[in-house]
Amino acid sequence: MSDDANHIDRVQGTLYTDFIENLHRNLQPNTYLEVGTLNGGTLKLSSCSSIAVDPQFQISTDVLGTKPSCFFFQEPSDTFFRSHSPSKIFGREIDLAFLDGMHLFEYLLRDFANTEKHCRKNSVVLLHDCLPPGFYMTVRSWAEADRESSSFPGWWAGDVWKIVPVLKKYRPDLSITVTDCQPTGLVVITNLDPTNRVLDEQYQDIVAQHSKPVIDRKEYDAYWETVVITPSTAISKFDQLSTRYWF
């Protein structure tokens, strides 16, 4: 019998792709950035000018649709942000971003910090996989043996969930809503500050404290005991996102 955690009953909201599709429909962003495109399942939901970043695209669907423009960068997100400016490519700030790249805490932390620099206060940034229902899916490598004990065979969310308590600690100015989107949650962040450099300045200390080679069950359990989860259906029409954040 597996000793894995099982919080699947707390992640039974709207399928995350449906939530993102509704977000596009309701907010009608002019620009969309996606880190971690893979086969294009979420990129195709956008109908505005888009940027897709992935080290190895495996596009298997029509992702262009009615987009006026779509830029593909087949490279790691660190390389992209180091070499390119999304706001310059778009000619304006990012309205909506979906970050689903490498499933390691420090990668998502960098992706968020780099994305925010090109946003407005009322832009929206989405983070995937921050409500992993099982403990063993949070290992830092897909190939780690602990996954064999998982109650969710084939699932790998990594340790990106750690970004939620970190952002709440270091960036209390952000509006952070953790939703119960299936299957591994979706975090909605707004009230952004593109001039804030706290995460850059504290990056080394944050990573040293939170990015550990061995996952900590007590830390994971404490997160699930304290995280506040908002039903995705309750904000399906974004009535919980203040109108001052709308486009």
Coordinates of N, CA and C in Angstrom, one line a residue:
M1 N 0.8 -1.2 0.0 CA 0.0 0.0 0.0 C 0.9 1.2 0.0
S2 N 0.6 2.2 -0.9 CA 1.4 3.4 -1.0 C 1.2 4.3 0.2
D3 N 2.3 4.9 0.6 CA 2.2 5.9 1.7 C 2.2 7.3 1.1
D4 N 1.8 7.4 -0.1 CA 1.8 8.7 -0.8 C 0.6 9.5 -0.2
A5 N 0.7 10.9 -0.4 CA -0.4 11.7 0.0 C -1.5 11.6 -1.1
N6 N -2.7 12.1 -0.8 CA -3.7 12.1 -1.9 C -4.7 13.2 -1.6
H7 N -4.5 14.3 -2.2 CA -5.4 15.5 -2.1 C -6.2 15.7 -3.3
I8 N -6.5 14.7 -4.1 CA -7.2 14.8 -5.3 C -8.6 15.4 -5.1
D9 N -9.2 15.2 -4.0 CA -10.5 15.7 -3.7 C -10.5 17.2 -3.6
R10 N -9.4 17.8 -3.4 CA -9.3 19.3 -3.3 C -8.9 19.9 -4.6
V11 N -8.7 19.1 -5.6 CA -8.4 19.7 -6.9 C -9.4 19.1 -7.9
Q12 N -10.7 19.5 -7.7 CA -11.8 19.0 -8.5 C -12.5 20.1 -9.2
G13 N -11.9 21.2 -9.5 CA -12.5 22.3 -10.1 C -12.6 22.2 -11.6
T14 N -12.6 23.3 -12.3 CA -12.6 23.4 -13.7 C -11.3 22.9 -14.3
L15 N -11.3 22.1 -15.4 CA -10.1 21.7 -16.0 C -9.3 22.9 -16.4
Y16 N -8.0 22.9 -16.1 CA -7.2 24.1 -16.3 C -7.2 24.7 -17.7
T17 N -7.3 23.8 -18.7 CA -7.4 24.4 -20.1 C -8.7 25.1 -20.3
D18 N -9.8 24.6 -19.7 CA -11.1 25.3 -19.8 C -11.1 26.6 -19.1
F19 N -10.4 26.6 -18.0 CA -10.3 27.9 -17.2 C -9.5 28.9 -18.1
I20 N -8.4 28.5 -18.7 CA -7.6 29.4 -19.5 C -8.4 29.9 -20.7
E21 N -9.1 29.0 -21.3 CA -10.0 29.4 -22.4 C -11.0 30.4 -22.0
N22 N -11.6 30.2 -20.9 CA -12.6 31.2 -20.4 C -12.0 32.5 -20.0
L23 N -10.7 32.5 -19.5 CA -10.0 33.7 -19.2 C -9.7 34.5 -20.5
H24 N -9.3 33.8 -21.6 CA -9.1 34.5 -22.8 C -10.4 35.1 -23.3
R25 N -11.5 34.4 -23.2 CA -12.8 34.9 -23.7 C -13.3 36.1 -22.9
N26 N -13.1 36.1 -21.6 CA -13.6 37.1 -20.7 C -12.7 38.4 -20.7
L27 N -11.4 38.2 -20.6 CA -10.5 39.3 -20.5 C -10.1 39.9 -21.9
Q28 N -10.2 39.0 -22.9 CA -9.8 39.4 -24.3 C -8.4 40.2 -24.3
P29 N -7.4 39.5 -23.9 CA -6.1 40.1 -23.9 C -5.6 40.4 -25.3
N30 N -4.8 41.4 -25.4 CA -4.2 41.8 -26.7 C -2.9 41.1 -27.0
T31 N -2.2 40.6 -25.9 CA -0.9 39.9 -26.0 C -0.9 38.8 -25.0
Y32 N -0.2 37.7 -25.4 CA -0.2 36.5 -24.6 C 1.2 35.8 -24.7
L33 N 1.8 35.6 -23.5 CA 3.1 34.9 -23.5 C 2.9 33.5 -22.8
E34 N 3.5 32.5 -23.4 CA 3.4 31.1 -22.9 C 4.8 30.5 -22.8
V35 N 5.1 30.1 -21.6 CA 6.4 29.4 -21.4 C 6.1 27.9 -21.1
G36 N 6.5 27.0 -22.0 CA 6.2 25.6 -21.9 C 5.0 25.3 -22.7
T37 N 5.2 25.3 -24.1 CA 4.1 25.1 -25.0 C 3.9 23.6 -25.3
L38 N 5.0 22.9 -25.5 CA 4.9 21.4 -25.8 C 4.1 21.2 -27.1
N39 N 2.9 20.6 -27.0 CA 2.1 20.2 -28.1 C 1.2 21.3 -28.6
G40 N 1.1 22.4 -27.9 CA 0.2 23.5 -28.3 C -1.2 23.5 -27.8
G41 N -1.5 22.6 -26.8 CA -2.8 22.5 -26.3 C -3.4 23.8 -25.7
T42 N -2.5 24.6 -25.0 CA -2.9 25.8 -24.4 C -2.7 27.0 -25.4
L43 N -1.7 26.9 -26.2 CA -1.4 28.0 -27.1 C -2.5 28.2 -28.1
K44 N -3.2 27.2 -28.5 CA -4.3 27.3 -29.4 C -5.5 28.0 -28.9
L45 N -5.5 28.2 -27.5 CA -6.7 28.9 -26.9 C -6.6 30.4 -27.1
S46 N -5.4 30.9 -27.5 CA -5.2 32.3 -27.6 C -5.6 32.7 -29.1
S47 N -6.2 33.9 -29.2 CA -6.6 34.5 -30.5 C -5.9 35.8 -30.7
C48 N -5.0 36.2 -29.8 CA -4.3 37.5 -29.9 C -2.9 37.3 -30.2
S49 N -2.1 38.3 -30.4 CA -0.7 38.2 -30.6 C 0.0 37.4 -29.5
S50 N 0.8 36.4 -29.9 CA 1.3 35.5 -28.9 C 2.8 35.2 -29.1
I51 N 3.4 34.9 -28.0 CA 4.8 34.4 -27.9 C 4.8 33.1 -27.2
A52 N 5.4 32.1 -27.9 CA 5.5 30.7 -27.3 C 7.0 30.4 -27.1
V53 N 7.4 29.9 -25.9 CA 8.7 29.6 -25.6 C 8.8 28.1 -25.2
D54 N 9.6 27.3 -25.8 CA 9.8 25.9 -25.4 C 11.1 25.4 -26.0
P55 N 11.8 24.6 -25.2 CA 13.1 24.1 -25.7 C 13.0 23.1 -26.8
Q56 N 11.8 22.4 -26.9 CA 11.6 21.5 -27.9 C 10.1 21.4 -28.2
F57 N 9.6 22.1 -29.2 CA 8.2 22.1 -29.6 C 7.8 20.8 -30.1
Q58 N 6.6 20.3 -29.8 CA 6.0 19.1 -30.3 C 4.6 19.4 -30.8
I59 N 4.4 20.5 -31.5 CA 3.1 21.0 -31.9 C 2.3 19.9 -32.7
S60 N 1.1 19.7 -32.2 CA 0.3 18.6 -32.8 C -1.1 19.1 -33.2
T61 N -1.3 20.4 -33.2 CA -2.6 21.0 -33.4 C -2.5 22.4 -34.1
D62 N -3.5 22.9 -34.6 CA -3.5 24.2 -35.2 C -3.4 25.3 -34.1
V63 N -2.2 25.9 -33.9 CA -2.0 26.8 -32.8 C -2.1 28.3 -33.4
L64 N -2.2 28.4 -34.7 CA -2.2 29.8 -35.2 C -3.6 30.3 -35.2
G65 N -4.6 29.6 -35.7 CA -6.0 30.0 -35.7 C -6.1 31.4 -36.3
T66 N -6.7 32.3 -35.5 CA -7.0 33.7 -36.0 C -6.0 34.7 -35.4
K67 N -4.9 34.2 -34.8 CA -3.9 35.1 -34.2 C -3.4 36.0 -35.3
P68 N -3.2 37.3 -35.0 CA -2.6 38.3 -36.0 C -1.1 38.0 -36.1
S69 N -0.5 37.4 -35.0 CA 0.9 37.1 -35.1 C 1.2 36.1 -34.0
C70 N 2.2 35.3 -34.2 CA 2.6 34.3 -33.2 C 4.1 34.0 -33.4
F71 N 4.9 34.2 -32.3 CA 6.3 34.1 -32.4 C 6.7 32.9 -31.6
F72 N 7.5 32.0 -32.2 CA 8.0 30.8 -31.6 C 9.5 30.9 -31.3
F73 N 9.9 30.6 -30.1 CA 11.3 30.6 -29.7 C 11.6 29.2 -29.1
Q74 N 12.3 28.4 -29.9 CA 12.7 27.1 -29.4 C 14.0 27.1 -28.7
E75 N 13.9 27.5 -27.4 CA 15.0 27.6 -26.6 C 14.6 27.6 -25.1
P76 N 15.5 27.4 -24.2 CA 15.1 27.5 -22.8 C 14.6 28.9 -22.4
S77 N 13.7 29.0 -21.5 CA 13.2 30.3 -21.1 C 14.2 31.3 -20.6
D78 N 15.3 30.8 -19.9 CA 16.3 31.7 -19.5 C 17.0 32.3 -20.7
T79 N 17.3 31.5 -21.7 CA 17.9 32.1 -22.9 C 17.0 33.1 -23.6
F80 N 15.7 32.8 -23.6 CA 14.7 33.7 -24.2 C 14.8 35.0 -23.5
F81 N 14.6 35.0 -22.2 CA 14.5 36.3 -21.5 C 15.8 37.1 -21.5
R82 N 16.9 36.3 -21.6 CA 18.2 37.0 -21.7 C 18.5 37.6 -23.0
S83 N 17.9 37.1 -24.1 CA 18.2 37.6 -25.4 C 17.1 38.4 -26.1
H84 N 15.8 38.3 -25.5 CA 14.7 39.0 -26.1 C 13.9 39.7 -25.1
S85 N 13.2 40.7 -25.6 CA 12.2 41.5 -24.7 C 10.8 41.2 -25.3
P86 N 10.0 40.5 -24.5 CA 8.6 40.3 -25.0 C 7.8 41.6 -25.3
S87 N 8.0 42.6 -24.4 CA 7.3 43.8 -24.6 C 7.7 44.6 -25.9
K88 N 9.0 44.4 -26.2 CA 9.5 45.0 -27.5 C 9.0 44.2 -28.7
I89 N 8.9 42.9 -28.6 CA 8.4 42.1 -29.7 C 6.9 42.4 -29.9
F90 N 6.1 42.6 -28.8 CA 4.7 42.9 -28.9 C 4.5 44.4 -29.3
G91 N 5.4 45.2 -28.9 CA 5.2 46.7 -29.0 C 4.4 47.2 -27.9
R92 N 4.2 46.4 -26.8 CA 3.4 46.8 -25.7 C 3.6 45.7 -24.6
E93 N 3.0 45.9 -23.4 CA 3.2 45.0 -22.3 C 2.4 43.7 -22.6
I94 N 2.8 42.7 -21.8 CA 2.1 41.4 -21.8 C 0.8 41.6 -21.0
D95 N -0.3 41.1 -21.6 CA -1.6 41.2 -20.9 C -1.8 39.9 -20.1
L96 N -1.5 38.8 -20.7 CA -1.8 37.5 -20.1 C -0.6 36.6 -20.3
A97 N -0.2 35.8 -19.3 CA 0.9 34.9 -19.4 C 0.6 33.6 -18.7
F98 N 1.0 32.5 -19.3 CA 0.8 31.2 -18.7 C 2.2 30.5 -18.6
L99 N 2.6 30.3 -17.4 CA 4.0 29.7 -17.1 C 3.9 28.2 -16.7
D100 N 4.4 27.4 -17.6 CA 4.3 25.9 -17.4 C 5.5 25.3 -18.0
G101 N 6.7 25.9 -17.7 CA 7.9 25.4 -18.2 C 8.5 24.3 -17.3
M102 N 9.8 24.3 -17.1 CA 10.5 23.3 -16.3 C 9.9 23.2 -14.9
H103 N 9.6 22.0 -14.5 CA 8.9 21.8 -13.2 C 9.8 21.8 -12.0
L104 N 10.6 22.8 -11.9 CA 11.5 23.0 -10.8 C 11.3 24.4 -10.2
F105 N 11.3 24.5 -8.9 CA 10.9 25.8 -8.2 C 11.7 27.0 -8.7
E106 N 13.0 26.8 -8.8 CA 13.9 28.0 -9.2 C 13.6 28.4 -10.6
Y107 N 13.3 27.5 -11.5 CA 13.0 27.9 -12.9 C 11.7 28.7 -12.9
L108 N 10.7 28.3 -12.2 CA 9.4 29.0 -12.3 C 9.6 30.4 -11.6
L109 N 10.4 30.4 -10.5 CA 10.7 31.7 -9.9 C 11.3 32.7 -10.9
R110 N 12.3 32.2 -11.6 CA 12.9 33.1 -12.6 C 11.9 33.5 -13.7
D111 N 11.1 32.5 -14.2 CA 10.2 32.8 -15.3 C 9.2 33.8 -14.8
F112 N 8.7 33.7 -13.6 CA 7.8 34.7 -13.1 C 8.4 36.1 -13.0
A113 N 9.6 36.2 -12.4 CA 10.3 37.5 -12.2 C 10.6 38.1 -13.6
N114 N 11.0 37.3 -14.5 CA 11.3 37.8 -15.9 C 10.1 38.2 -16.6
T115 N 9.0 37.5 -16.4 CA 7.7 37.9 -17.1 C 7.1 39.2 -16.5
E116 N 7.1 39.3 -15.2 CA 6.5 40.5 -14.6 C 7.2 41.8 -15.1
K117 N 8.4 41.7 -15.4 CA 9.1 42.9 -15.9 C 8.5 43.5 -17.2
H118 N 7.7 42.7 -17.9 CA 7.1 43.1 -19.1 C 5.6 43.2 -19.1
C119 N 5.1 43.3 -17.8 CA 3.7 43.4 -17.6 C 3.2 44.7 -17.1
R120 N 1.9 44.9 -17.1 CA 1.3 46.1 -16.4 C 0.8 45.7 -15.1
K121 N 0.4 46.6 -14.3 CA -0.1 46.3 -13.0 C -1.3 45.4 -13.1
N122 N -2.2 45.6 -14.1 CA -3.4 44.7 -14.2 C -3.2 43.6 -15.1
S123 N -2.0 43.2 -15.5 CA -1.8 42.0 -16.3 C -2.1 40.8 -15.4
V124 N -2.2 39.7 -16.0 CA -2.5 38.4 -15.3 C -1.5 37.4 -15.7
V125 N -0.9 36.8 -14.6 CA 0.1 35.7 -14.8 C -0.5 34.4 -14.2
L126 N -0.5 33.3 -15.0 CA -1.0 32.0 -14.5 C 0.2 31.1 -14.3
L127 N 0.2 30.4 -13.2 CA 1.2 29.4 -12.8 C 0.5 28.0 -12.7
H128 N 1.1 27.0 -13.4 CA 0.5 25.7 -13.4 C 1.2 24.8 -12.3
D129 N 0.5 23.7 -11.9 CA 1.1 22.6 -11.1 C 1.4 23.0 -9.7
C130 N 0.8 24.0 -9.1 CA 1.1 24.4 -7.8 C 0.2 23.8 -6.7
L131 N -0.7 22.8 -7.1 CA -1.4 22.0 -6.1 C -1.3 20.6 -6.5
P132 N -0.1 20.0 -6.3 CA 0.2 18.6 -6.6 C -0.5 17.7 -5.6
P133 N -1.5 16.9 -6.0 CA -2.3 16.1 -5.1 C -1.5 15.0 -4.4
G134 N -0.4 14.6 -5.0 CA 0.4 13.5 -4.4 C 1.8 14.0 -4.1
F135 N 2.4 13.5 -3.0 CA 3.7 13.9 -2.6 C 4.8 13.5 -3.6
Y136 N 4.7 12.2 -4.0 CA 5.8 11.7 -4.8 C 5.9 12.3 -6.2
M137 N 4.9 12.9 -6.7 CA 5.0 13.6 -8.0 C 5.7 14.9 -7.9
T138 N 6.1 15.3 -6.7 CA 6.9 16.6 -6.5 C 8.4 16.4 -6.5
V139 N 8.9 15.2 -6.8 CA 10.3 15.0 -6.8 C 10.9 15.9 -7.9
R140 N 12.2 16.1 -7.8 CA 12.8 17.1 -8.7 C 13.3 16.5 -10.0
S141 N 13.1 15.2 -10.2 CA 13.5 14.6 -11.5 C 12.4 13.6 -11.9
W142 N 12.0 13.6 -13.2 CA 11.0 12.7 -13.7 C 11.5 11.3 -13.5
A143 N 12.8 11.0 -13.5 CA 13.3 9.7 -13.5 C 13.6 9.2 -12.0
E144 N 13.4 10.0 -11.0 CA 13.7 9.6 -9.7 C 12.8 8.4 -9.2
A145 N 13.4 7.5 -8.5 CA 12.8 6.2 -8.2 C 11.6 6.4 -7.3
D146 N 11.5 7.5 -6.5 CA 10.4 7.7 -5.6 C 9.1 7.7 -6.3
R147 N 9.1 8.1 -7.6 CA 7.9 8.2 -8.4 C 7.2 6.8 -8.5
E148 N 8.0 5.7 -8.3 CA 7.4 4.4 -8.3 C 6.4 4.1 -7.2
S149 N 6.5 4.9 -6.1 CA 5.6 4.8 -5.0 C 4.4 5.7 -5.1
S150 N 4.3 6.5 -6.2 CA 3.3 7.4 -6.4 C 1.9 6.8 -6.6
S151 N 0.9 7.5 -6.0 CA -0.5 7.1 -6.2 C -1.0 7.6 -7.5
F152 N -0.2 8.4 -8.2 CA -0.6 9.0 -9.5 C 0.5 8.7 -10.5
P153 N 0.6 7.4 -10.9 CA 1.6 7.0 -11.9 C 1.6 7.8 -13.1
G154 N 2.8 8.3 -13.5 CA 3.0 9.1 -14.7 C 2.9 10.6 -14.5
W155 N 2.5 11.0 -13.3 CA 2.3 12.4 -13.0 C 3.6 13.0 -12.5
W156 N 4.0 14.1 -13.0 CA 5.2 14.8 -12.4 C 4.9 16.3 -12.4
A157 N 4.8 16.9 -11.2 CA 4.6 18.3 -11.1 C 5.8 19.0 -10.6
G158 N 6.8 18.3 -10.1 CA 8.0 18.9 -9.5 C 7.7 19.7 -8.3
D159 N 8.6 20.5 -7.9 CA 8.5 21.3 -6.7 C 8.1 22.7 -6.9
V160 N 7.4 23.0 -8.0 CA 7.1 24.4 -8.3 C 6.0 25.0 -7.3
W161 N 5.3 24.1 -6.6 CA 4.4 24.6 -5.6 C 5.0 25.5 -4.5
K162 N 6.3 25.4 -4.3 CA 7.0 26.2 -3.3 C 6.9 27.7 -3.7
I163 N 6.6 28.0 -4.9 CA 6.6 29.4 -5.3 C 5.5 30.2 -4.6
V164 N 4.4 29.5 -4.2 CA 3.2 30.1 -3.6 C 3.6 30.7 -2.3
P165 N 4.1 29.9 -1.3 CA 4.5 30.6 0.0 C 5.7 31.6 -0.2
V166 N 6.5 31.3 -1.2 CA 7.7 32.3 -1.4 C 7.1 33.6 -1.8
L167 N 6.2 33.6 -2.8 CA 5.7 34.9 -3.3 C 4.9 35.6 -2.2
K168 N 4.1 34.8 -1.4 CA 3.4 35.4 -0.3 C 4.3 36.1 0.7
K169 N 5.4 35.5 0.9 CA 6.4 36.1 1.9 C 7.1 37.3 1.3
Y170 N 7.7 37.1 0.1 CA 8.6 38.2 -0.4 C 7.8 39.2 -1.2
R171 N 6.6 38.9 -1.7 CA 5.8 39.8 -2.5 C 4.4 39.9 -2.0
P172 N 4.2 40.4 -0.8 CA 2.8 40.5 -0.3 C 2.0 41.5 -1.0
D173 N 2.6 42.3 -1.9 CA 1.8 43.3 -2.7 C 1.1 42.6 -3.8
L174 N 1.4 41.4 -4.2 CA 0.8 40.7 -5.3 C -0.6 40.2 -4.9
S175 N -1.5 40.1 -5.8 CA -2.8 39.5 -5.6 C -2.7 38.0 -6.1
I176 N -2.7 37.1 -5.2 CA -2.4 35.7 -5.5 C -3.7 34.8 -5.2
T177 N -4.2 34.2 -6.2 CA -5.4 33.3 -6.0 C -5.0 31.9 -6.5
V178 N -5.1 31.0 -5.5 CA -4.8 29.6 -5.8 C -6.1 28.9 -6.1
T179 N -6.3 28.4 -7.3 CA -7.6 27.8 -7.7 C -7.5 26.3 -7.7
D180 N -8.6 25.6 -7.6 CA -8.6 24.1 -7.6 C -8.8 23.5 -9.0
C181 N -8.2 24.2 -10.0 CA -8.4 23.6 -11.4 C -7.7 22.2 -11.5
Q182 N -8.4 21.4 -12.2 CA -7.9 20.0 -12.4 C -6.8 20.1 -13.4
P183 N -5.8 19.2 -13.3 CA -5.6 18.2 -12.3 C -4.7 18.6 -11.1
T184 N -3.9 19.7 -11.3 CA -2.8 20.1 -10.4 C -2.9 21.6 -10.0
G185 N -4.0 22.2 -10.1 CA -4.2 23.6 -9.7 C -3.7 24.6 -10.7
L186 N -4.2 25.8 -10.5 CA -3.8 26.9 -11.3 C -3.8 28.2 -10.5
V187 N -2.6 28.9 -10.4 CA -2.5 30.1 -9.6 C -2.7 31.3 -10.5
V188 N -3.5 32.2 -10.1 CA -3.8 33.5 -10.8 C -3.2 34.6 -10.1
I189 N -2.3 35.3 -10.7 CA -1.6 36.4 -10.1 C -1.8 37.7 -10.8
T190 N -2.1 38.8 -10.1 CA -2.2 40.1 -10.7 C -1.8 41.2 -9.7
N191 N -2.1 42.4 -9.9 CA -1.6 43.5 -9.1 C 0.0 43.5 -9.2
L192 N 0.5 43.4 -10.4 CA 1.9 43.2 -10.6 C 2.6 44.5 -10.5
D193 N 4.0 44.4 -10.4 CA 4.8 45.6 -10.3 C 6.1 45.4 -11.1
P194 N 6.1 45.8 -12.4 CA 7.2 45.5 -13.3 C 8.5 46.2 -12.8
T195 N 8.5 47.1 -11.9 CA 9.7 47.7 -11.4 C 10.2 47.1 -10.1
N196 N 9.5 46.1 -9.6 CA 9.9 45.5 -8.3 C 11.1 44.5 -8.6
R197 N 12.2 44.6 -7.8 CA 13.3 43.7 -8.0 C 13.6 42.9 -6.8
V198 N 12.7 42.7 -5.9 CA 12.9 41.9 -4.7 C 13.3 40.5 -5.0
L199 N 12.6 39.9 -6.0 CA 12.9 38.5 -6.3 C 14.3 38.3 -6.9
D200 N 14.7 39.3 -7.7 CA 16.1 39.3 -8.3 C 17.1 39.5 -7.2
E201 N 16.9 40.4 -6.3 CA 17.8 40.7 -5.2 C 18.0 39.6 -4.2
Q202 N 16.9 38.9 -3.9 CA 16.8 37.9 -2.9 C 16.9 36.5 -3.5
Y203 N 17.1 36.4 -4.8 CA 17.1 35.1 -5.5 C 18.0 34.0 -4.9
Q204 N 19.3 34.3 -4.7 CA 20.2 33.3 -4.2 C 19.8 32.8 -2.9
D205 N 19.4 33.7 -2.0 CA 19.0 33.3 -0.6 C 17.7 32.4 -0.7
I206 N 16.8 32.8 -1.6 CA 15.5 32.1 -1.7 C 15.8 30.7 -2.2
V207 N 16.6 30.6 -3.2 CA 16.9 29.3 -3.8 C 17.6 28.4 -2.8
A208 N 18.6 29.0 -2.1 CA 19.4 28.2 -1.1 C 18.5 27.7 0.0
Q209 N 17.4 28.4 0.3 CA 16.5 27.9 1.4 C 15.5 26.9 0.9
H210 N 15.0 27.1 -0.3 CA 13.8 26.3 -0.8 C 14.1 25.3 -1.8
S211 N 15.2 25.4 -2.6 CA 15.5 24.4 -3.6 C 16.4 23.3 -3.1
K212 N 15.9 22.3 -2.5 CA 16.6 21.2 -1.9 C 16.6 19.9 -2.8
P213 N 17.7 19.2 -2.9 CA 17.8 18.0 -3.7 C 16.8 16.9 -3.3
V214 N 16.6 16.9 -1.9 CA 15.7 15.8 -1.4 C 14.4 16.5 -0.9
I215 N 13.3 16.0 -1.4 CA 12.0 16.6 -1.0 C 11.6 16.4 0.4
D216 N 11.0 17.3 1.1 CA 10.6 17.3 2.5 C 9.1 17.0 2.6
R217 N 8.8 15.9 3.1 CA 7.3 15.5 3.3 C 6.7 16.5 4.3
K218 N 7.3 16.9 5.4 CA 6.8 17.8 6.3 C 6.4 19.1 5.7
E219 N 7.3 19.6 4.9 CA 7.1 20.9 4.2 C 5.9 20.8 3.3
Y220 N 5.8 19.7 2.5 CA 4.7 19.5 1.6 C 3.4 19.4 2.4
D221 N 3.4 18.6 3.5 CA 2.2 18.5 4.2 C 1.7 19.8 4.9
A222 N 2.7 20.6 5.3 CA 2.4 21.9 5.9 C 1.8 22.8 4.9
Y223 N 2.3 22.7 3.7 CA 1.7 23.6 2.6 C 0.2 23.3 2.4
W224 N -0.1 22.0 2.3 CA -1.5 21.6 2.1 C -2.4 22.0 3.3
E225 N -1.8 22.0 4.5 CA -2.6 22.4 5.6 C -2.9 23.8 5.7
T226 N -2.1 24.6 5.0 CA -2.2 26.1 5.2 C -2.7 26.8 3.9
V227 N -2.5 26.2 2.7 CA -2.9 26.9 1.5 C -4.4 27.1 1.4
V228 N -4.7 28.3 1.0 CA -6.1 28.7 0.8 C -6.4 28.5 -0.7
I229 N -7.4 27.7 -0.9 CA -7.8 27.3 -2.3 C -9.2 27.9 -2.6
T230 N -9.2 28.6 -3.7 CA -10.4 29.2 -4.2 C -11.1 28.3 -5.3
P231 N -12.3 28.0 -5.1 CA -13.0 27.2 -6.2 C -12.9 27.9 -7.5
S232 N -12.4 27.2 -8.6 CA -12.3 27.8 -9.9 C -13.7 28.3 -10.4
T233 N -14.7 27.5 -10.1 CA -16.1 27.9 -10.5 C -16.5 29.2 -10.0
A234 N -16.0 29.6 -8.8 CA -16.4 30.8 -8.1 C -15.8 32.0 -8.9
I235 N -14.8 31.8 -9.6 CA -14.2 33.0 -10.4 C -14.2 32.7 -11.9
S236 N -15.2 31.9 -12.3 CA -15.3 31.6 -13.7 C -15.6 32.8 -14.5
K237 N -16.3 33.7 -13.9 CA -16.6 35.0 -14.5 C -15.8 36.1 -14.0
F238 N -14.8 35.7 -13.2 CA -13.8 36.7 -12.7 C -14.3 37.7 -11.8
D239 N -15.4 37.4 -11.0 CA -16.0 38.3 -10.1 C -15.2 38.5 -8.9
Q240 N -14.2 37.6 -8.7 CA -13.3 37.7 -7.5 C -12.0 38.4 -7.9
L241 N -11.8 38.7 -9.1 CA -10.7 39.5 -9.6 C -11.2 41.0 -9.7
S242 N -10.8 41.9 -8.9 CA -11.3 43.2 -8.8 C -11.3 43.8 -10.2
T243 N -12.3 44.6 -10.6 CA -12.4 45.2 -11.9 C -11.3 46.1 -12.2
R244 N -10.6 46.5 -11.2 CA -9.4 47.4 -11.4 C -8.3 46.6 -12.1
Y245 N -8.4 45.3 -12.1 CA -7.4 44.5 -12.7 C -7.8 44.0 -14.1
W246 N -9.0 44.3 -14.6 CA -9.4 43.9 -15.9 C -8.7 44.7 -17.0
F247 N -8.7 44.2 -18.2 CA -8.1 44.9 -19.3 C -9.1 45.9 -19.8

